[in-house]
XYZ file of C-alpha atoms in Angstrom:
370
model
C 13.237 21.574 11.671
C 14.394 18.432 13.008
C 13.407 17.139 16.790
C 15.427 14.637 18.882
C 14.754 10.885 18.477
C 12.423 9.014 17.484
C 10.869 12.275 16.101
C 11.916 13.794 12.358
C 9.862 16.428 11.139
C 10.603 17.872 7.926
C 8.518 21.289 6.870
C 7.543 21.429 3.127
C 7.498 25.128 1.697
C 4.861 26.272 -0.920
C 5.593 26.128 -4.416
C 3.295 25.448 -7.448
C 1.803 21.735 -7.942
C -0.130 19.628 -10.286
C -3.590 18.671 -9.089
C -4.251 15.149 -9.655
C -7.815 13.921 -8.624
C -8.983 10.668 -7.690
C -12.954 9.902 -7.060
C -13.243 8.138 -4.308
C -16.626 6.295 -2.659
C -17.619 8.738 -0.049
C -20.707 10.829 0.246
C -20.702 14.254 0.088
C -19.458 15.727 3.538
C -22.143 17.012 6.047
C -22.231 19.412 8.667
C -21.032 16.963 11.008
C -18.471 14.785 8.979
C -15.595 17.516 8.482
C -14.231 20.524 10.242
C -14.778 24.374 8.917
C -12.610 25.603 6.312
C -9.603 27.726 7.673
C -10.611 31.491 7.268
C -8.858 33.426 4.820
C -5.221 34.324 5.706
C -5.068 31.423 8.866
C -2.739 28.826 8.956
C -3.650 25.199 7.683
C -1.095 22.608 9.243
C -1.115 19.098 7.276
C 0.869 16.401 9.223
C 1.809 12.910 8.455
C 3.509 10.404 10.497
C 4.941 7.017 9.167
C 5.313 3.578 9.933
C 8.457 2.094 11.417
C 9.393 1.501 7.751
C 10.430 5.146 7.347
C 9.962 7.622 4.454
C 12.869 5.787 2.256
C 10.750 2.416 2.111
C 9.875 2.514 -1.749
C 6.558 1.731 -0.767
C 3.586 2.908 1.010
C 5.159 5.219 3.451
C 7.371 6.962 0.620
C 3.869 7.215 -1.623
C 2.345 8.871 1.357
C 5.000 11.219 1.901
C 4.959 12.262 -1.917
C 0.841 12.887 -1.962
C 1.284 14.992 1.416
C 4.430 16.899 -0.042
C 2.159 17.751 -3.555
C -0.863 18.965 -1.440
C 1.274 21.347 0.464
C 3.276 22.785 -2.418
C -0.097 23.209 -4.029
C -1.938 24.609 -1.103
C 1.141 27.097 -0.286
C 1.367 25.666 3.545
C 4.304 23.818 5.133
C 3.650 20.207 6.395
C 4.833 18.518 9.331
C 6.294 14.708 8.766
C 7.218 12.673 11.417
C 9.129 9.490 10.957
C 8.616 6.521 13.241
C 11.367 4.091 13.561
C 9.836 1.703 15.874
C 6.286 0.799 17.072
C 7.094 2.720 20.840
C 7.194 5.840 18.560
C 3.757 5.990 17.440
C 2.052 7.997 20.428
C 4.845 10.285 21.134
C 4.885 11.101 17.596
C 1.211 11.877 17.618
C 1.696 14.062 20.613
C 4.472 15.855 18.763
C 1.944 16.603 15.867
C -0.916 17.825 18.450
C 1.319 20.219 20.017
C 2.381 21.586 16.898
C -0.993 22.654 15.971
C -1.920 19.914 13.266
C -5.243 20.709 11.671
C -4.710 17.170 10.024
C -2.822 14.157 10.919
C -2.573 11.270 8.320
C -1.195 8.003 10.259
C 0.316 5.412 7.710
C -0.822 1.862 7.995
C -2.776 -0.297 10.514
C -0.311 -0.554 13.020
C -1.017 3.216 14.247
C -4.377 2.093 14.637
C -4.867 2.286 18.424
C -2.520 5.335 18.747
C -4.548 7.179 16.371
C -7.944 6.412 17.878
C -6.627 7.536 21.177
C -5.263 10.727 19.766
C -8.349 11.545 17.647
C -10.666 10.752 20.510
C -8.594 13.311 22.722
C -8.568 15.856 19.898
C -12.091 16.082 18.414
C -11.340 19.248 16.565
C -8.211 17.848 14.715
C -9.163 15.927 11.416
C -7.717 12.455 11.265
C -6.813 9.796 8.254
C -5.644 6.573 8.287
C -4.188 4.484 5.596
C -4.927 0.726 5.089
C -7.189 0.503 8.199
C -10.932 1.476 9.513
C -9.484 2.314 12.887
C -11.758 0.005 14.363
C -9.922 -1.222 17.181
C -12.736 -3.084 19.213
C -13.999 -4.809 15.791
C -17.713 -3.714 16.235
C -17.749 -2.577 12.536
C -17.361 1.087 13.252
C -14.560 3.267 13.025
C -14.010 4.256 16.670
C -13.549 7.910 16.689
C -15.801 10.088 14.621
C -12.835 12.568 13.155
C -11.059 9.806 11.639
C -11.280 9.053 7.757
C -10.099 5.610 6.707
C -8.323 5.297 3.406
C -8.353 1.645 2.170
C -7.693 -0.326 -0.817
C -9.218 -3.419 -2.474
C -5.685 -4.523 -3.641
C -7.416 -7.824 -4.228
C -8.282 -6.518 -7.680
C -4.970 -5.406 -8.911
C -3.416 -8.449 -7.105
C -5.506 -10.754 -9.044
C -3.903 -9.342 -12.536
C -0.293 -9.640 -10.927
C -1.261 -13.384 -10.102
C -2.356 -13.972 -13.296
C 0.527 -12.316 -15.008
C 3.091 -14.186 -12.441
C 1.390 -17.267 -13.277
C 1.550 -16.770 -17.597
C 4.969 -16.219 -16.907
C 5.767 -19.082 -14.958
C 3.717 -21.589 -17.182
C 5.824 -20.122 -20.479
C 9.150 -21.099 -18.624
C 7.818 -24.466 -18.052
C 8.203 -23.774 -14.199
C 4.676 -23.889 -13.300
C 5.230 -22.603 -9.764
C 5.383 -19.105 -8.060
C 5.876 -17.973 -4.404
C 4.513 -15.300 -2.078
C 5.379 -14.131 1.553
C 4.292 -11.407 3.758
C 5.523 -8.682 6.387
C 2.648 -9.139 9.230
C -0.430 -11.121 8.673
C -2.993 -8.455 8.365
C -5.841 -7.608 6.014
C -3.825 -5.152 4.234
C -0.939 -7.885 3.307
C -2.977 -10.341 2.950
C -5.546 -8.953 0.371
C -2.414 -9.004 -1.732
C -1.909 -12.655 -1.410
C -5.447 -13.258 -1.726
C -5.713 -11.649 -5.043
C -2.384 -13.303 -6.342
C -3.782 -16.600 -5.707
C -6.974 -15.946 -7.034
C -5.374 -14.575 -10.454
C -3.184 -18.013 -10.212
C -6.384 -19.833 -10.235
C -7.985 -18.279 -12.803
C -4.902 -18.540 -15.428
C -4.936 -22.390 -14.211
C -8.697 -22.467 -14.972
C -8.743 -20.402 -18.619
C -5.370 -22.462 -19.688
C -6.015 -25.892 -18.483
C -2.695 -25.198 -16.470
C -1.302 -26.199 -13.069
C 0.551 -23.447 -11.782
C 1.223 -23.831 -7.976
C 1.172 -21.398 -5.430
C 3.738 -21.491 -2.475
C 3.805 -19.309 0.735
C 0.135 -18.507 1.113
C -3.313 -20.897 1.335
C -6.423 -18.680 0.462
C -8.698 -21.157 2.287
C -6.710 -21.325 5.328
C -5.449 -17.772 5.398
C -2.334 -19.071 6.450
C 1.181 -18.852 4.986
C 4.775 -17.523 5.228
C 5.432 -14.061 7.097
C 8.756 -12.269 8.318
C 7.031 -10.762 11.325
C 7.556 -6.914 10.357
C 8.383 -4.742 7.374
C 12.125 -4.898 7.887
C 14.651 -5.726 5.425
C 16.883 -8.195 7.351
C 17.942 -11.707 8.145
C 15.061 -13.090 8.699
C 13.068 -11.740 5.796
C 15.966 -13.049 3.452
C 15.882 -16.512 5.143
C 11.753 -16.637 4.684
C 12.314 -15.303 0.968
C 15.362 -18.381 0.496
C 12.497 -20.406 1.471
C 10.220 -19.988 -1.006
C 12.770 -19.842 -3.955
C 14.222 -23.007 -2.486
C 10.847 -24.514 -3.105
C 11.348 -23.888 -7.164
C 9.387 -20.920 -7.831
C 10.402 -18.521 -10.639
C 8.002 -15.671 -9.675
C 8.083 -14.309 -5.818
C 5.854 -11.761 -4.518
C 6.984 -10.205 -1.345
C 4.339 -7.949 0.564
C 5.535 -5.570 3.156
C 7.468 -2.516 2.214
C 11.187 -2.561 2.478
C 11.209 -6.966 2.443
C 11.381 -6.915 -1.221
C 15.182 -6.191 -0.677
C 15.665 -9.027 1.271
C 13.957 -10.989 -1.591
C 15.960 -9.320 -4.221
C 19.256 -9.994 -2.434
C 18.096 -13.834 -1.952
C 17.763 -13.860 -5.833
C 20.965 -12.301 -6.606
C 22.686 -14.690 -4.617
C 21.460 -17.871 -6.577
C 18.401 -17.818 -8.639
C 19.299 -15.509 -11.557
C 16.159 -16.655 -13.605
C 13.546 -15.677 -10.743
C 11.722 -12.506 -10.983
C 9.517 -10.451 -8.319
C 6.357 -8.469 -8.029
C 6.464 -5.063 -6.402
C 3.603 -3.780 -4.090
C 2.383 -0.312 -3.344
C 4.389 1.633 -5.709
C 5.833 0.884 -9.026
C 8.967 -0.845 -7.924
C 10.664 -0.629 -10.962
C 10.806 3.250 -10.955
C 10.844 3.911 -7.307
C 13.637 1.903 -6.767
C 15.664 1.105 -10.343
C 18.227 -1.037 -8.438
C 15.617 -3.777 -8.867
C 14.124 -3.173 -12.161
C 15.960 -5.691 -13.716
C 14.196 -8.310 -11.378
C 10.522 -6.755 -11.154
C 8.164 -8.100 -13.755
C 5.283 -5.855 -12.405
C 4.197 -4.081 -9.708
C 0.766 -3.976 -7.596
C -0.144 -0.427 -6.997
C -2.243 1.362 -4.480
C -2.804 5.239 -4.915
C -1.450 6.133 -1.489
C -0.205 9.465 -2.826
C -3.455 10.441 -4.503
C -5.679 9.172 -1.583
C -3.456 11.317 0.987
C -3.268 14.468 -1.576
C -7.314 14.169 -1.702
C -7.706 14.218 1.957
C -5.113 16.881 2.363
C -6.776 19.381 -0.181
C -10.186 18.509 1.139
C -9.109 19.487 4.950
C -7.847 22.807 3.854
C -10.747 23.692 1.661
C -13.177 22.421 4.693
C -14.496 19.654 2.347
C -13.124 16.573 4.562
C -15.561 14.040 5.134
C -14.724 10.751 7.335
C -16.646 8.688 5.029
C -13.898 5.744 3.701
C -12.280 5.739 0.798
C -11.937 2.424 -1.028
C -9.328 2.327 -4.008
C -10.533 -0.094 -6.595
C -9.737 -0.978 -10.214
C -12.581 1.257 -10.948
C -11.545 4.615 -9.481
C -8.059 3.960 -10.401
C -7.071 3.450 -6.586
C -5.179 0.113 -7.475
C -3.687 -0.865 -10.453
C -1.170 -2.928 -12.240
C 1.970 -0.875 -13.225
C 3.504 -1.057 -16.841
C 6.126 -4.283 -17.275
C 8.686 -1.657 -18.297
C 11.605 -3.825 -19.917
C 9.543 -6.716 -19.554
C 7.297 -5.808 -21.942
C 8.814 -7.159 -25.162
C 9.314 -10.425 -23.147
C 5.678 -11.067 -22.319
C 3.932 -14.427 -23.147
C 1.747 -14.035 -26.253
C -1.504 -12.448 -25.873
C -0.852 -11.870 -22.159
C -1.542 -7.879 -22.331
C -4.969 -8.503 -23.981
C -5.910 -11.099 -21.557
C -5.132 -8.727 -18.441
C -7.050 -6.181 -20.267
C -9.941 -8.228 -20.553
C -9.732 -9.293 -17.170
C -9.386 -5.658 -15.874
C -12.868 -4.739 -18.086
C -14.595 -7.541 -16.422
C -13.440 -6.874 -12.867
C -14.831 -3.089 -13.399
C -17.894 -4.196 -14.724
C -18.584 -6.524 -12.176
C -18.551 -9.694 -14.414
C -15.819 -10.882 -12.237
C -15.748 -10.551 -8.362
C -12.456 -11.086 -6.787
C -13.751 -12.679 -3.702
C -10.528 -12.119 -1.335
C -11.896 -12.588 2.738
C -9.432 -9.403 3.353
C -10.950 -6.965 1.010
C -12.276 -3.463 2.515
């Protein structure tokens, strides 16, 4: 069904699906941490509200929708998915989902935290989950409502591998300079940038190299940002500013802003490649596959899927889920068409680094990790 702007609702009808389980880090639910399972024959309505990037961002919103769609098909239920176009849509969209009788509401992104906390506090019998945030708006170290489950990701671990790969690629080309920029300066963005820089530094340490990073300084926690998650002239100008400093690898962190980076590359920097974030960008948007060296992925779809299935079965717990390399909540994608062009030994080096992180022999020390 369709509602008036800004709400766009999409019903997902039942079909057979494939269960893909991803182990979270939370403890088993107790009586106080989740709602009771719907009785046999009763309705269960899972719901999803996007950030302003919309469902076709080829990134975190789209990934969340794919997870919700898959769960709805397997469970044989109809989901309601509401698209936000501006920040002003968040609270009204959540009110709409409450009025529609949703049993679970998943909010996509940290920007929805204040509106989600307000909605969850006013509706304690509804299960909530939020992606990329602890919903701790008063910064006391606790989620602000007892019925919200944080779905967060230690993306720095996968970004560490991406930074190492970027440095290797740039060093092989003799450029020795890589760059990054973000949407908004927030933990779920800068955690990518931290891991990326730390991976470059690891490459320099291991190889005696001197690959530089522009656009982010992990010590100062400062860098280049577009101020939002929209592919627009501002994002293109920020990307161009990074490219003008002579990089041959660029990491745009912020959903659709990769489109602006791709446009800037195609208009004058033909030897530059970029890294994708959240989804496997070469697959989710094949128009930039020829530019995408590799992607730093978060299993947002699986986290949303698991939360939805748990809410329907009565096993929902508000213990935080934290995605890591160990539980495959974050990972590095395939290099796709670039596989045959990688520097010699890089694939084995990345495998060894991942194994060391999983074993605890290497700690990726990002101040923005969850």
